[in-house]
Short mmCIF file of C-alpha atoms in Angstrom, two decimals:
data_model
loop_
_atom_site.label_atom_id
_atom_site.label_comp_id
_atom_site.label_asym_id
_atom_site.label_seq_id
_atom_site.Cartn_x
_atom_site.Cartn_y
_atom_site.Cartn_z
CA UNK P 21 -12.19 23.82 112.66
CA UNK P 22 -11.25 22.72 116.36
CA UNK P 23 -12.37 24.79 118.71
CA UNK P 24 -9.95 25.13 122.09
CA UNK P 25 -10.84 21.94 123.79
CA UNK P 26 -8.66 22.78 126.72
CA UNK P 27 -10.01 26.27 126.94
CA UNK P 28 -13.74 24.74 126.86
CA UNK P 29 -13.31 22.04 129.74
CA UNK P 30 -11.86 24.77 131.42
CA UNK P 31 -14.85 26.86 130.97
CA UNK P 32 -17.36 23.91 132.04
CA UNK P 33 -15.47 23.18 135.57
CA UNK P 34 -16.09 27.06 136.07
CA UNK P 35 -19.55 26.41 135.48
CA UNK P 36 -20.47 23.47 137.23
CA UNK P 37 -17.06 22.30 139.68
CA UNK P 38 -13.74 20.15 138.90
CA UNK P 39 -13.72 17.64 136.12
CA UNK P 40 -11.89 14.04 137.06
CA UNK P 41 -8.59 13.03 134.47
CA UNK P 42 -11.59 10.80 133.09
CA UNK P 43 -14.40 12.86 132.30
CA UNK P 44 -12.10 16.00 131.02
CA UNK P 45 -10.62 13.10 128.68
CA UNK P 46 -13.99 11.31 127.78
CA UNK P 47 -15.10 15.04 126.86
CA UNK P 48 -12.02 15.41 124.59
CA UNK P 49 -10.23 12.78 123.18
CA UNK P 50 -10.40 12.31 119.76
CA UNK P 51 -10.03 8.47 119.87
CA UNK P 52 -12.66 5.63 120.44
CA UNK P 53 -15.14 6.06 123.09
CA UNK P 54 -15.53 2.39 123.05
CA UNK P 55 -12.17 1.55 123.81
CA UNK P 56 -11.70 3.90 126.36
CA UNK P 57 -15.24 2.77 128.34
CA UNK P 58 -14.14 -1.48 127.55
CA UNK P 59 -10.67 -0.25 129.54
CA UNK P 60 -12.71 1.98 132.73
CA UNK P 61 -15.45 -0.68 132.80
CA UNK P 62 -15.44 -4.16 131.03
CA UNK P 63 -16.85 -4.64 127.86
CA UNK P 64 -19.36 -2.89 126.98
CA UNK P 65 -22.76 -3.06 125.18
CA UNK P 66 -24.88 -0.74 123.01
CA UNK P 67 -28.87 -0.68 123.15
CA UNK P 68 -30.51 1.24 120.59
CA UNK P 69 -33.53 3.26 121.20
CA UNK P 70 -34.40 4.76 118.03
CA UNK P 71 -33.08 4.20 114.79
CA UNK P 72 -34.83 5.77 111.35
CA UNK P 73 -33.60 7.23 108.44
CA UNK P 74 -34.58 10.99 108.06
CA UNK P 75 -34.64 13.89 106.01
CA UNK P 76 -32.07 16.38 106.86
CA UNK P 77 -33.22 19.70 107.94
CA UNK P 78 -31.66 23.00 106.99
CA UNK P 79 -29.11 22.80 110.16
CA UNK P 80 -28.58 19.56 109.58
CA UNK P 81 -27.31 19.68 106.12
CA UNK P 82 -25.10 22.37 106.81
CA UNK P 83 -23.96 20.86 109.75
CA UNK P 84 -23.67 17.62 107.74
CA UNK P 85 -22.20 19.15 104.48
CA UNK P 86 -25.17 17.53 102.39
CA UNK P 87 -28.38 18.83 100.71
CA UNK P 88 -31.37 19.79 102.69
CA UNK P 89 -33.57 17.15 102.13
CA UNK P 90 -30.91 14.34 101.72
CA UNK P 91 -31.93 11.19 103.91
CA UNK P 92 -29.84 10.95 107.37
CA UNK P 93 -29.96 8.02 109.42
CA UNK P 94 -30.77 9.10 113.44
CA UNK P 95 -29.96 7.03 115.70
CA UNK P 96 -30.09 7.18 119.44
CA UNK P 97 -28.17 4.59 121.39
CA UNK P 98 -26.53 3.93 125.19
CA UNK P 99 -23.94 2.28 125.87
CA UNK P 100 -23.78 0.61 129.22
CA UNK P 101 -21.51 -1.92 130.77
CA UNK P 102 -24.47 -4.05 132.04
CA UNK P 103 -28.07 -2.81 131.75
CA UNK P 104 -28.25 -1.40 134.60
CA UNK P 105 -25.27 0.52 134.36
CA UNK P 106 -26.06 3.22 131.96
CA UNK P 107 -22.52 4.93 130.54
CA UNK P 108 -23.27 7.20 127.99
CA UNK P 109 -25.79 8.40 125.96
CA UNK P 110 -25.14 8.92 122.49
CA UNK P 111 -27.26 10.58 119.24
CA UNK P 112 -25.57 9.89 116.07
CA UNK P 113 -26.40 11.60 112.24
CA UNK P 114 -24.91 9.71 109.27
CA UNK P 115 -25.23 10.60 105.64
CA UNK P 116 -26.25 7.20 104.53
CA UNK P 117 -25.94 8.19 100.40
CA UNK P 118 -22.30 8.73 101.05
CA UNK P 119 -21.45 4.75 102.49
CA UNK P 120 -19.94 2.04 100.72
CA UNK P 121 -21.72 -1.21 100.48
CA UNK P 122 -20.11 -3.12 103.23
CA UNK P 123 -19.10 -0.26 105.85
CA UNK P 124 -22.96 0.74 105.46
CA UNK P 125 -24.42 -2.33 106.10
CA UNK P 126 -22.37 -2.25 109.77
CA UNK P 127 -22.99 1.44 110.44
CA UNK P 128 -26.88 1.08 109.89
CA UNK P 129 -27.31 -1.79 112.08
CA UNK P 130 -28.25 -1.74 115.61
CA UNK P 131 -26.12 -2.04 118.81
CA UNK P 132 -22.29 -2.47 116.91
CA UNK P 133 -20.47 1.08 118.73
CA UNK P 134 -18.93 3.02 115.61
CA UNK P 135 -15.53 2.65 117.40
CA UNK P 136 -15.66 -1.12 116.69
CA UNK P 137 -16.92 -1.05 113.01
CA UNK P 138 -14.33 1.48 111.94
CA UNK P 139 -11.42 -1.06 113.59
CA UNK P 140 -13.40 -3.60 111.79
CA UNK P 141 -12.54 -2.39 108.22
CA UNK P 142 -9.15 -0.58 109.17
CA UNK P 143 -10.38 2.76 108.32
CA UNK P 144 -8.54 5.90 108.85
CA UNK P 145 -10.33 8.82 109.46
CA UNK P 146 -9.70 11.56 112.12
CA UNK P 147 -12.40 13.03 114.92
CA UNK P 148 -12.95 17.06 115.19
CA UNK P 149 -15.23 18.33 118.62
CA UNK P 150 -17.15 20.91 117.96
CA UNK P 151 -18.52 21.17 120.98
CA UNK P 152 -17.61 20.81 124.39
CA UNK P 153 -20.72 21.65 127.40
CA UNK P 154 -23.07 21.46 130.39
CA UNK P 155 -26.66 20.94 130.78
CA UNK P 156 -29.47 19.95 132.73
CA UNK P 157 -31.53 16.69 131.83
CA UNK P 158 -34.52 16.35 129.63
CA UNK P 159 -37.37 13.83 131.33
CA UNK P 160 -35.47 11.08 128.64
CA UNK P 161 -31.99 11.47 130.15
CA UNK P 162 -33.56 11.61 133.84
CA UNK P 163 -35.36 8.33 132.69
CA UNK P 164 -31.94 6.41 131.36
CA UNK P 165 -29.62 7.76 134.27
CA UNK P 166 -32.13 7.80 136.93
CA UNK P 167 -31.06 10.87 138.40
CA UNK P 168 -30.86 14.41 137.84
CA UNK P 169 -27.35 15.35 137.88
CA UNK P 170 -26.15 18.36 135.53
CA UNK P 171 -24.76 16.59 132.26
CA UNK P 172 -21.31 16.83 130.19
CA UNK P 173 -21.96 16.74 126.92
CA UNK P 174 -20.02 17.44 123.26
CA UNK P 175 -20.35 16.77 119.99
CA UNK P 176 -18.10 15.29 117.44
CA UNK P 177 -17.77 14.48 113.54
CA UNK P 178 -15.80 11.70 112.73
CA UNK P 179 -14.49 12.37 109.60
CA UNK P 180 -13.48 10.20 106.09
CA UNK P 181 -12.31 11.29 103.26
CA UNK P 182 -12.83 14.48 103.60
CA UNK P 183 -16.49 13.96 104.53
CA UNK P 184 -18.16 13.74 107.60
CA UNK P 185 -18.96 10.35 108.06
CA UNK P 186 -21.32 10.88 111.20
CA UNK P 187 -22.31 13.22 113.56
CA UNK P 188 -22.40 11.91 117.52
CA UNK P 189 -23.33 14.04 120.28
CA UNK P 190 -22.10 12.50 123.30
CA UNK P 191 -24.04 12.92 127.28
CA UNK P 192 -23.32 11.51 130.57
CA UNK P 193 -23.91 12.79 134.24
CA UNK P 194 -21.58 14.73 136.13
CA UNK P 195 -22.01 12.18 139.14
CA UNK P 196 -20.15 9.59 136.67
CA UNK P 197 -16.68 8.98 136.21
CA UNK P 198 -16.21 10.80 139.19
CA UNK P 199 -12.92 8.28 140.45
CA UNK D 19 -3.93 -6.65 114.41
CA UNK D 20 -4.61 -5.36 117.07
CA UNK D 21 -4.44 -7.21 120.29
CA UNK D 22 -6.90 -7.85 122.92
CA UNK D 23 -6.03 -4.42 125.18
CA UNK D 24 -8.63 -5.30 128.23
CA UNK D 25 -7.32 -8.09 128.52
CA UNK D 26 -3.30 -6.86 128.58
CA UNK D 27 -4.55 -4.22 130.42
CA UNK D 28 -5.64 -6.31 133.38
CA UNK D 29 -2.45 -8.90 133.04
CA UNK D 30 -0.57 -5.79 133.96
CA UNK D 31 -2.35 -4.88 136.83
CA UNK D 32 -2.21 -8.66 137.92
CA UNK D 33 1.61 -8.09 138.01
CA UNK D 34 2.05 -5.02 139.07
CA UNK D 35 -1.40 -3.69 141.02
CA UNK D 36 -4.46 -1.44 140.23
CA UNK D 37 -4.37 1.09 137.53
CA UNK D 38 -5.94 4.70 137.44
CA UNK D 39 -9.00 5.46 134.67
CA UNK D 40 -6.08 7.81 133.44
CA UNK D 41 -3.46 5.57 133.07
CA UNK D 42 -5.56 2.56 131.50
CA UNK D 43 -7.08 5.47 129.07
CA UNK D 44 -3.24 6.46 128.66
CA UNK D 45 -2.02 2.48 127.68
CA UNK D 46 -5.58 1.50 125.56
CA UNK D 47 -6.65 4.70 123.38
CA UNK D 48 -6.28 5.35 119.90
CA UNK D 49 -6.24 9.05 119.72
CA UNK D 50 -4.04 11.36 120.38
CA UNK D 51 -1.72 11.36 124.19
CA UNK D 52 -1.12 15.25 123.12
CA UNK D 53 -4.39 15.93 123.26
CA UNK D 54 -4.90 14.09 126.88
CA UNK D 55 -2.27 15.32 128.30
CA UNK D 56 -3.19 19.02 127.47
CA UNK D 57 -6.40 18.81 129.06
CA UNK D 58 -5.15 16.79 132.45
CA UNK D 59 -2.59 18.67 133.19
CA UNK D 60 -2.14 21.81 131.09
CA UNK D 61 -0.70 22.40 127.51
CA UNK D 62 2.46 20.00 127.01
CA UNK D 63 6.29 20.85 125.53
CA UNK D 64 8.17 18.01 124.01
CA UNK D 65 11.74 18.16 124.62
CA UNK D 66 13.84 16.45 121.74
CA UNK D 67 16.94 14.23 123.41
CA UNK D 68 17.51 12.47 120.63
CA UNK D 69 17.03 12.46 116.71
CA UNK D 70 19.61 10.98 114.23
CA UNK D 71 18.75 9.19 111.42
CA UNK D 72 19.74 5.30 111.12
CA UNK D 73 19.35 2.28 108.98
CA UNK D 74 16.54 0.16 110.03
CA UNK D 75 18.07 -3.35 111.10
CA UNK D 76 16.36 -6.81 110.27
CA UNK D 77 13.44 -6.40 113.43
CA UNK D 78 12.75 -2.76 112.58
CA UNK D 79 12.24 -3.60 108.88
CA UNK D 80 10.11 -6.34 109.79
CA UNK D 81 7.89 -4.00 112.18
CA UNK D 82 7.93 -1.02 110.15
CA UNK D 83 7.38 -3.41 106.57
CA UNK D 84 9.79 -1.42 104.90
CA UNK D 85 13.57 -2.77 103.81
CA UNK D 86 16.82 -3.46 105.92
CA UNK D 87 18.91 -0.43 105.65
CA UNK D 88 15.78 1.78 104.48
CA UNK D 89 16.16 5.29 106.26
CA UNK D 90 14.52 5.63 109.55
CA UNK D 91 13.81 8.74 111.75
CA UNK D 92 15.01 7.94 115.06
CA UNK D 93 13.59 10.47 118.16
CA UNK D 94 13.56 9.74 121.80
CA UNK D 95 11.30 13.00 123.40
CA UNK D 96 10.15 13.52 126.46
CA UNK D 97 6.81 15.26 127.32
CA UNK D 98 6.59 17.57 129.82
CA UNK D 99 4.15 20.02 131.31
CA UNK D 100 6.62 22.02 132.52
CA UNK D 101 10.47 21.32 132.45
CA UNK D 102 10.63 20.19 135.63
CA UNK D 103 7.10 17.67 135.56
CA UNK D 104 8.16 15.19 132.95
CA UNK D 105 5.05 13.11 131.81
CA UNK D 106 6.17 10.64 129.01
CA UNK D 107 9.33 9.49 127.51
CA UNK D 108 8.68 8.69 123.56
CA UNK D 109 10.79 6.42 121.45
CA UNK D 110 9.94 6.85 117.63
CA UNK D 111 10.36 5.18 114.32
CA UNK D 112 9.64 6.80 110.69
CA UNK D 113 10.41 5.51 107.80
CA UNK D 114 11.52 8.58 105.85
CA UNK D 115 10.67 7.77 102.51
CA UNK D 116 7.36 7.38 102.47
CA UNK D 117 7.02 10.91 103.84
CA UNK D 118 5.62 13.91 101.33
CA UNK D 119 7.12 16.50 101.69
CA UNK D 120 5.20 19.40 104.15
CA UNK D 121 4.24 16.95 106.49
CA UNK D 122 8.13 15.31 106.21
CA UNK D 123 9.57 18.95 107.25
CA UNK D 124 7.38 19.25 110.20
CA UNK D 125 7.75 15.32 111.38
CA UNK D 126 11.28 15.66 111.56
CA UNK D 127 11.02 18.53 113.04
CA UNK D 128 11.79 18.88 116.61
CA UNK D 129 9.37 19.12 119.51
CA UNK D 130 6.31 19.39 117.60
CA UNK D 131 4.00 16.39 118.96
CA UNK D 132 2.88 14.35 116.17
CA UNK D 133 -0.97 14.92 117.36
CA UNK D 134 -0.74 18.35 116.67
CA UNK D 135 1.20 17.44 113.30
CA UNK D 136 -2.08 15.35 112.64
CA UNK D 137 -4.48 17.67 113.31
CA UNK D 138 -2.87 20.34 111.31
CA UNK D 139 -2.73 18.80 108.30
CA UNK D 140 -5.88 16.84 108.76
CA UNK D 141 -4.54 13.48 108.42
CA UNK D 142 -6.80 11.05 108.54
CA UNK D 143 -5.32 7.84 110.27
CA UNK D 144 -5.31 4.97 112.52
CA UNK D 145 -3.72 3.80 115.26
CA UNK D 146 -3.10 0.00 116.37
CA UNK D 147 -1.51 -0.82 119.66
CA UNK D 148 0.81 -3.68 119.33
CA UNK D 149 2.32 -4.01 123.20
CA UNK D 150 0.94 -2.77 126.73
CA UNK D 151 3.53 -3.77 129.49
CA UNK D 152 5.50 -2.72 132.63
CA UNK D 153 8.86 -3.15 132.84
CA UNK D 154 11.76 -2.00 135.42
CA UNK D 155 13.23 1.11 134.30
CA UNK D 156 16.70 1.85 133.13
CA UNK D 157 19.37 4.27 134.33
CA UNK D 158 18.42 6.54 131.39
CA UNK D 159 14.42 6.72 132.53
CA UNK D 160 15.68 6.96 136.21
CA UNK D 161 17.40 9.96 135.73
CA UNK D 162 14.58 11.61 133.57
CA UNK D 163 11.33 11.03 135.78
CA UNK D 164 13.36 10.67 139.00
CA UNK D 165 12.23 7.91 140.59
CA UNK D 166 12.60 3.74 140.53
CA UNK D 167 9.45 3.30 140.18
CA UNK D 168 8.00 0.70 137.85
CA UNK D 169 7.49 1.96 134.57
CA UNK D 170 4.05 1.57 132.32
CA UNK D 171 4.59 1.50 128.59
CA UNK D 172 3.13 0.51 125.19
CA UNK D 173 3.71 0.39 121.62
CA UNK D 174 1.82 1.46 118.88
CA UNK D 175 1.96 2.19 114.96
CA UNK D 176 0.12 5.30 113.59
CA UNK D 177 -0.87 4.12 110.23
CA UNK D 178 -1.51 6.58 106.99
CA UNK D 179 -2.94 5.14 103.87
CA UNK D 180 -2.00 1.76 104.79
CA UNK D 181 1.43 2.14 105.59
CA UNK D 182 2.84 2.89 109.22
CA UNK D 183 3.72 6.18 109.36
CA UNK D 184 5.36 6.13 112.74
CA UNK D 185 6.18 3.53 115.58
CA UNK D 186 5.94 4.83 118.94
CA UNK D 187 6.75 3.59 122.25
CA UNK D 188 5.77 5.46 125.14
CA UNK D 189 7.06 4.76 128.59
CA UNK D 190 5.72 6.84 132.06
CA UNK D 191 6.28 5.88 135.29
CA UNK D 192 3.73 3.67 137.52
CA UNK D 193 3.81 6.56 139.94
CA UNK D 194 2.17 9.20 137.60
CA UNK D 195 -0.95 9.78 136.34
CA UNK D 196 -2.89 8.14 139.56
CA UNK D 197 -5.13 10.14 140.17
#
């Protein structure tokens, strides 16, 4: 189910101060990130830091809508416009025994944004946030964003078929997209 | 196919000057307006100034891939945050026959946003913009946003199991949306 997006961003300027039009629509759109950061910033690139497949834990498969146990791939990636321009950092969960041949080869590899692949293959699918939020840095988001800003964060299923596809929980710092 | 959008986004600002994050977001993104409009500026009415159905002529059949003289859904809206703030001005296209039947009531029903329509019936989809422009506007947009100010717009199809759904073209004035 959707939560109240507007009612959330409304909740996280309370908390931390006023949103700009581009973070309160980075936070809830429910179209491509991608596209949205290749329009703000130039085209941008995807580095990923960790990618290994997994075994789903008990919150992930019920997050996930899969067995406990089932293999996950976990990925952690940032996009960026140039290296040293960190944009957003993103951790992704994707049932990989659910892919097709093709779409799976794309998903699993490293550095092509989801946005892209799903263009790629024309496939229609439809985004739900689940969650919409603040919170402080961990030493690895200090490290990336080299600073230590409160961050905006949510999290999102992107959905297929009546499956979700893959899990992405979304972070950036408050001191971006400020104009 | 989809067209290169960065770089139509930055003829237009060649001809007509710098865009705001929110209006490039507005021209380039694949999800849903309804849903960006709700959280810049508040939840958004769509007023219905037109709907008739027509036959589509020789172009519309041609965009749409359906027949000449197939039935079309024709529905000029505007969106509005409040009556007297109008945000967009939507021109739509549906071919009629390929609707089921639920999700045919509530399309051609008027002044629900088709986002919401979406989202209700979890419709899994894509959408492919086909034109991002600015153009002069006409007496009809003059009188609606008030102003003579150059006019953003786009086109895009909003495609369901491989068939467009819906063609919209959405028009807002240069002067909005800048912060």
């Amino acid at each position: 189910m959707n939560m109240n997006v507007m009612d959330r961003i409304k909740e996280v300027e309370n908390d931390i101060g006023n949103l700009s039009s581009a973070q309160k629509i980075l936070l809830a759109t429910d179209g491509s990130v991608t596209t949205i950061l290749d329009v703000l910033k130039g085209h941008i690139n995807v580095e990923t830091l960790v990618q290994e497949f997994r075994e789903a834990d008990d919150a992930q498969a019920q997050d996930l809508g899969i067995n406990k146990g089932d293999t996950i791939n976990y990925r952690t990636v940032v996009m960026s416009h140039k290296p040293e321009e960190p944009l957003i950092h993103a951790i992704s969960l994707t049932p990989v025994d659910k892919l097709t041949n093709n779409f799976k080869e794309d998903l699993l590899k490293a550095d092509i944004p989801i946005g892209r692949i799903l263009r790629k293959y024309n496939i229609e699918s439809r985004r739900e946030v689940t969650h919409i939020g603040s919170e402080e840095p961990d030493e690895e988001l200090r490290s990336i964003f080299h600073t230590d800003s409160t961050m905006l964060t949510r999290v999102y299923n992107i959905i297929y078929k009546d499956e979700i596809l893959i899990q992405i929980k979304e972070t950036f710092p408050y001191s971006l997209f400020r104009e």
